[in-house]
XYZ file of C-alpha atoms in Angstrom:
454
model
C 57.927 108.207 161.387
C 55.992 105.194 160.133
C 56.486 101.446 160.417
C 55.447 99.098 157.609
C 54.385 95.716 158.973
C 54.792 92.553 156.910
C 52.418 89.809 158.110
C 53.646 86.357 157.082
C 51.640 83.137 157.264
C 48.715 82.277 159.521
C 50.504 83.239 162.726
C 51.863 86.537 161.387
C 48.524 87.643 159.973
C 46.615 86.853 163.151
C 49.168 88.647 165.337
C 49.165 91.614 162.957
C 45.402 91.990 163.131
C 45.514 91.853 166.933
C 48.442 94.288 167.131
C 46.654 96.993 165.143
C 43.544 96.554 167.287
C 45.647 96.799 170.461
C 47.453 100.005 169.506
C 44.142 101.702 168.652
C 42.467 100.448 171.847
C 45.354 101.961 173.775
C 45.289 105.250 171.850
C 41.534 105.803 172.162
C 40.895 103.972 175.437
C 40.921 104.823 179.131
C 44.572 105.866 179.083
C 43.532 109.255 177.751
C 41.929 110.048 181.094
C 45.369 110.151 182.699
C 46.685 113.108 180.702
C 45.629 116.456 179.279
C 43.490 116.694 176.161
C 46.413 118.172 174.217
C 48.759 115.363 175.293
C 46.153 112.737 174.437
C 45.514 114.200 170.970
C 49.247 114.346 170.286
C 49.624 110.706 171.364
C 46.739 109.579 169.140
C 48.156 111.413 166.135
C 51.582 109.828 166.708
C 50.042 106.341 166.938
C 48.063 106.814 163.718
C 51.087 108.165 161.838
C 53.251 105.276 163.047
C 50.901 102.402 162.235
C 48.172 103.680 159.895
C 47.603 105.538 156.663
C 44.743 108.047 156.679
C 43.153 108.576 153.272
C 41.402 111.866 152.675
C 37.824 111.549 151.340
C 37.430 112.394 147.674
C 34.797 112.179 144.998
C 36.792 109.457 143.230
C 36.385 107.019 146.143
C 32.649 107.603 146.403
C 33.031 108.916 149.949
C 31.630 112.346 150.735
C 33.851 114.959 152.337
C 31.757 114.803 155.502
C 32.703 111.155 155.972
C 36.015 109.890 157.272
C 37.236 106.473 156.224
C 38.770 104.388 159.037
C 42.569 104.515 159.029
C 44.244 101.792 156.985
C 46.978 99.665 158.538
C 50.444 100.122 157.065
C 50.672 96.407 156.400
C 51.367 93.841 153.701
C 49.608 90.494 154.194
C 51.206 87.329 152.823
C 49.930 83.761 153.063
C 49.775 80.836 150.683
C 46.139 80.156 151.604
C 43.422 82.864 151.509
C 41.334 81.812 154.524
C 43.242 83.540 157.358
C 43.847 86.722 155.360
C 40.132 87.007 154.568
C 39.192 86.396 158.222
C 41.665 89.018 159.449
C 40.422 91.598 156.935
C 36.796 90.967 157.941
C 37.564 91.248 161.670
C 39.228 94.615 161.096
C 36.312 95.801 158.974
C 33.736 94.713 161.567
C 35.520 96.711 164.274
C 34.739 99.916 162.359
C 37.893 101.467 163.843
C 40.442 100.498 161.220
C 40.862 98.451 158.061
C 43.399 96.956 155.699
C 44.243 98.619 152.399
C 42.791 97.120 149.267
C 45.343 95.224 147.174
C 47.819 94.966 150.063
C 47.518 91.174 150.144
C 49.206 88.256 148.428
C 47.837 84.742 148.708
C 47.525 81.558 146.676
C 45.320 78.502 146.865
C 47.763 76.027 148.400
C 49.976 76.246 151.475
C 53.514 75.089 152.156
C 52.516 71.976 154.122
C 54.755 72.828 157.101
C 57.753 72.311 154.828
C 60.316 75.102 155.090
C 61.998 74.163 151.815
C 58.659 74.258 149.955
C 58.047 77.781 151.245
C 61.605 79.063 150.741
C 62.405 77.582 147.336
C 58.964 77.270 145.737
C 56.399 79.733 147.096
C 58.891 82.458 148.040
C 60.380 83.079 144.561
C 56.910 82.945 142.984
C 55.611 85.554 145.414
C 58.622 87.862 145.301
C 57.685 90.332 142.551
C 54.071 90.783 143.643
C 54.956 91.136 147.333
C 57.837 93.561 146.703
C 55.563 95.731 144.529
C 52.993 95.814 147.341
C 55.680 96.657 149.905
C 56.927 99.496 147.701
C 53.443 100.982 147.495
C 53.126 100.937 151.283
C 56.561 102.488 151.772
C 55.753 105.257 149.290
C 52.659 106.172 151.329
C 54.879 107.029 154.317
C 55.873 110.666 154.678
C 58.738 109.476 156.875
C 59.584 105.782 156.598
C 61.066 104.306 159.778
C 61.588 100.642 158.915
C 59.960 97.210 158.693
C 58.451 94.948 161.312
C 57.881 91.382 160.084
C 55.555 89.087 162.034
C 55.970 85.326 161.607
C 56.157 81.887 163.172
C 59.130 79.518 163.254
C 57.231 76.245 163.109
C 55.210 76.311 159.887
C 56.107 76.385 156.219
C 54.720 79.678 154.933
C 55.537 81.848 157.928
C 59.021 80.417 158.300
C 60.036 79.397 154.750
C 58.403 82.206 152.772
C 59.101 84.579 155.656
C 62.836 83.857 155.606
C 62.932 84.262 151.819
C 61.024 87.560 151.809
C 63.152 88.907 154.657
C 66.186 88.397 152.426
C 64.320 90.179 149.618
C 63.525 93.134 151.909
C 67.168 93.410 152.906
C 68.218 93.308 149.255
C 65.644 95.905 148.138
C 66.015 98.181 151.205
C 69.651 97.717 152.316
C 69.689 100.843 154.495
C 66.277 100.449 156.167
C 65.824 98.981 159.627
C 64.378 95.490 159.593
C 63.157 93.671 162.701
C 61.531 90.228 162.695
C 59.137 89.233 165.456
C 59.017 85.439 165.690
C 56.884 83.035 167.710
C 58.905 80.188 169.190
C 57.032 76.863 169.001
C 55.888 74.898 172.048
C 58.613 72.645 173.422
C 56.270 69.651 173.261
C 55.743 70.278 169.557
C 53.047 71.436 167.193
C 54.622 70.085 163.997
C 56.884 67.027 163.741
C 59.493 68.949 161.700
C 59.233 72.209 163.644
C 62.843 71.997 164.845
C 64.138 71.745 161.271
C 61.969 74.697 160.232
C 63.121 76.761 163.202
C 66.835 76.062 162.649
C 66.633 76.927 158.948
C 64.587 80.074 159.603
C 66.744 81.462 162.414
C 69.989 80.879 160.545
C 68.672 82.766 157.509
C 67.150 85.609 159.541
C 70.480 86.069 161.291
C 72.033 86.923 157.928
C 69.430 89.477 156.848
C 67.463 90.978 159.764
C 68.811 93.683 162.065
C 67.118 92.067 165.059
C 64.958 89.053 165.909
C 62.383 89.598 168.669
C 61.464 86.262 170.275
C 58.176 85.294 171.908
C 58.045 81.781 173.368
C 54.705 79.997 173.235
C 55.428 78.142 176.489
C 55.946 81.412 178.413
C 52.910 83.018 176.793
C 50.763 80.015 177.713
C 51.841 80.305 181.371
C 50.947 84.016 181.419
C 47.468 83.244 180.078
C 46.947 80.389 182.516
C 48.553 81.598 185.742
C 48.262 85.393 185.559
C 45.220 86.043 183.367
C 43.287 83.040 184.716
C 42.180 81.863 181.270
C 40.963 78.261 181.412
C 40.600 77.244 177.766
C 43.546 79.031 176.191
C 43.294 79.749 172.467
C 45.815 81.159 169.997
C 43.775 84.366 170.095
C 44.505 84.680 173.835
C 48.217 84.157 173.190
C 48.186 86.660 170.319
C 46.617 89.263 172.617
C 49.524 88.888 175.048
C 52.073 89.146 172.217
C 50.330 92.232 170.825
C 50.153 93.934 174.213
C 53.838 93.319 174.883
C 54.831 94.467 171.378
C 52.633 97.563 171.638
C 54.182 98.442 174.996
C 57.581 98.935 173.322
C 56.342 100.366 170.001
C 53.760 102.912 171.175
C 55.159 106.480 171.370
C 57.576 107.174 174.216
C 60.508 109.543 174.724
C 64.001 108.903 176.078
C 65.831 110.985 178.646
C 67.631 112.696 175.749
C 64.329 113.494 174.014
C 64.577 110.782 171.355
C 61.528 108.814 170.153
C 61.358 105.013 170.356
C 61.418 104.348 166.629
C 62.791 101.007 165.377
C 66.071 102.511 164.254
C 66.633 104.224 167.584
C 65.898 101.029 169.520
C 68.037 98.789 167.323
C 71.001 101.163 167.556
C 70.825 100.893 171.336
C 70.136 97.159 171.552
C 72.304 95.638 168.804
C 75.810 97.107 169.167
C 77.331 94.086 167.404
C 75.738 92.179 164.466
C 76.731 88.878 166.057
C 74.125 89.494 168.776
C 70.644 90.004 167.326
C 68.263 88.054 169.587
C 65.908 90.238 171.627
C 63.292 89.394 174.232
C 60.438 91.323 175.848
C 59.410 91.178 179.515
C 56.460 93.176 180.797
C 54.757 93.736 184.124
C 52.029 93.585 185.353
C 49.814 90.959 183.705
C 46.384 91.114 185.275
C 42.919 90.242 184.022
C 40.562 93.201 183.606
C 38.316 91.774 186.305
C 41.171 91.634 188.849
C 42.642 94.959 187.781
C 39.966 96.939 189.631
C 41.134 95.361 192.880
C 44.874 95.657 192.211
C 47.338 98.343 193.220
C 50.906 98.674 191.957
C 53.899 100.831 192.850
C 56.769 101.614 190.510
C 59.299 100.373 193.085
C 57.537 97.003 193.340
C 57.082 96.595 189.584
C 60.712 97.413 188.768
C 62.071 95.200 191.554
C 60.188 92.252 190.043
C 61.156 93.182 186.471
C 64.869 93.332 187.324
C 64.705 89.944 189.030
C 62.855 88.513 186.013
C 65.795 89.664 183.896
C 68.606 88.211 185.979
C 66.714 84.981 186.793
C 65.609 84.553 183.166
C 61.908 84.383 184.091
C 59.167 84.930 181.533
C 56.664 86.339 184.054
C 56.538 87.810 187.549
C 55.008 84.774 189.238
C 57.420 82.086 190.396
C 60.577 84.186 189.979
C 63.660 82.674 191.629
C 64.754 85.300 194.157
C 67.803 83.241 195.181
C 69.669 84.217 192.006
C 71.846 87.236 192.705
C 74.041 89.458 190.574
C 77.695 88.741 191.315
C 80.848 90.709 190.698
C 82.454 89.790 187.381
C 85.670 88.460 188.876
C 83.747 86.170 191.239
C 81.409 84.624 188.709
C 81.813 80.859 188.577
C 79.812 80.292 185.395
C 77.467 82.024 182.995
C 74.613 80.043 184.572
C 74.738 82.068 187.782
C 72.562 84.830 186.369
C 71.515 86.090 182.964
C 74.004 88.604 181.603
C 72.910 91.325 179.175
C 74.410 93.142 176.241
C 71.878 95.979 176.386
C 68.486 96.761 177.931
C 65.850 99.348 177.070
C 63.236 100.042 179.753
C 59.799 101.512 178.950
C 57.745 103.131 181.700
C 54.157 104.133 180.997
C 51.855 105.786 183.498
C 51.608 108.271 186.316
C 54.783 109.426 188.080
C 57.037 107.481 185.730
C 59.247 110.566 185.272
C 60.429 110.441 188.881
C 60.868 106.678 189.138
C 64.308 105.429 190.188
C 65.756 103.168 187.462
C 69.376 103.045 188.664
C 69.234 99.293 189.560
C 69.078 98.577 185.810
C 72.289 100.557 185.291
C 74.315 98.196 187.514
C 77.450 97.450 185.427
C 77.516 93.885 186.787
C 74.413 93.148 184.671
C 76.273 93.772 181.430
C 79.172 92.514 179.331
C 82.472 94.016 180.328
C 83.185 95.220 176.782
C 79.946 97.229 176.472
C 80.434 100.928 177.429
C 78.502 101.615 180.623
C 76.694 104.622 179.147
C 75.505 102.554 176.152
C 74.198 99.460 177.948
C 70.980 100.869 179.420
C 68.332 103.315 178.179
C 64.907 104.325 179.415
C 61.870 105.665 177.526
C 58.882 107.172 179.307
C 55.328 108.308 178.667
C 53.164 109.577 181.514
C 50.028 108.526 179.665
C 48.701 105.223 181.130
C 48.997 102.228 178.822
C 45.969 100.197 177.765
C 44.047 99.226 180.948
C 46.970 99.831 183.316
C 47.788 102.921 185.379
C 51.412 101.769 185.558
C 53.103 99.473 183.052
C 56.778 98.570 182.623
C 58.430 96.759 179.702
C 62.004 95.623 179.213
C 63.367 94.982 175.720
C 66.599 93.050 176.210
C 69.541 91.682 174.308
C 70.656 89.053 176.821
C 71.601 85.419 177.321
C 67.944 84.408 177.743
C 67.627 82.646 174.347
C 70.649 80.380 174.932
C 68.700 77.616 176.712
C 65.756 77.353 174.291
C 68.047 77.725 171.278
C 70.438 75.034 172.492
C 67.512 72.677 173.127
C 66.031 73.345 169.689
C 69.337 72.839 167.863
C 69.974 69.636 169.831
C 66.595 68.142 168.901
C 67.025 69.108 165.262
C 70.524 67.629 165.162
C 69.334 64.316 166.609
C 66.698 64.108 163.870
C 69.227 65.094 161.221
C 71.763 62.520 162.419
C 69.164 59.789 161.911
C 68.125 61.397 158.595
C 64.507 61.634 159.744
C 62.255 63.451 157.237
C 65.289 64.805 155.324
C 63.880 63.544 152.022
C 60.911 65.945 152.343
C 63.342 68.874 152.219
C 65.717 67.474 149.617
C 62.949 67.172 147.019
C 62.406 70.957 147.195
C 66.032 71.869 146.631
C 67.506 71.994 150.149
C 70.773 70.051 150.458
C 72.388 68.431 153.474
C 75.058 71.135 153.262
C 72.352 73.757 153.761
C 71.366 72.009 156.987
C 74.972 71.844 158.147
C 75.507 75.538 157.397
C 72.407 76.400 159.442
C 73.576 74.259 162.366
C 77.012 75.899 162.234
C 75.500 79.399 162.202
C 73.356 78.742 165.264
C 76.120 76.931 167.137
C 78.201 80.088 166.706
C 75.296 82.218 167.991
C 74.964 79.984 171.070
C 78.721 80.167 171.653
C 78.773 83.971 171.345
C 75.932 84.468 173.824
C 77.248 81.842 176.261
C 80.618 83.590 176.447
C 79.281 87.107 176.914
């Protein structure tokens, strides 16, 4: 089955371009040496079907039958300014490995100025018909349509404002299709003065329309680049590479113990048992620079021990994990702050000997809510083919209490600004009312309360 990706704003388009490059690098890279030719070919075909559309050469396109056009990404690109879209298209074209479809883009000449209301109430409605027509064309190209993956930022105006509006449009037009939004959480120190307003408004709207929201925090990603990958001058491209690798590690083909594929619908059914709990996070291990990888050796037991501790200690990476935090029996827990409780976890193992790896520590019922059936809380997907540059790679897609801290901090900062009426006039002039703010605060306060009391 195929996934149609909707790239929204500067952040979403740059991540999308990197994601498609990453999945192809994995499919046609060194990982193929770790499996049979038949298995490798099957994996490559599954990757192409999932993320790309292959057009057969014909006389009408001016391409001879002996030539094969690069596969075209199953993507719709949306931005209010053309610069980033044009750069992303050119980078894909220069790679020679893949490309974007012609006429799968929507852009204008002027952005949203980091104003959520401008994007949601002004640019969004203007873009709706053209974007929905483009989305329909991409969906119709899929022999088997598996759902949408939207890529966007919380901090800006186009990615967040237009993104929230178009997510509602997708839900309205495709009410029975799976819809997941990948969002990039802004730096705690701030990129945009009104980023907390934008984030609160975006998250509250996504919670009404998306099936799941996959969160990547810029602060955690920056630490991975700095401390684990030893990158000195960290750019957004470096951060996007980490996001793309972690996303690819859960989206590339893998099979569950029951023989099910890791398609969006399958994952969301396992991870979101209740629509009040939609916030997902990704943890992966290891993170190692290519230079250091040649001198590194990993065991499945060591990787999974670290990954489990990252989960319960709410750590974004393997370095600096607090090993003092222990899982306690439910009746002896003093507070929810003791360790991070989960609603559901899906583990992905990629590489040699993953089939025989012991994953029972992740099935510990103490890790999960008491009301979640034990047989529904944990799942594992495997693929013996090595992933990207790694012989062994583990990923954990979780619905847990991890977002409570960052979300509470974000809502608190936004509320303090709102209470002093800072910058409110910039939103009111584009049709957002104070009641809209209050509704968004109330929605997210309820989300925080639900997760805190898991």
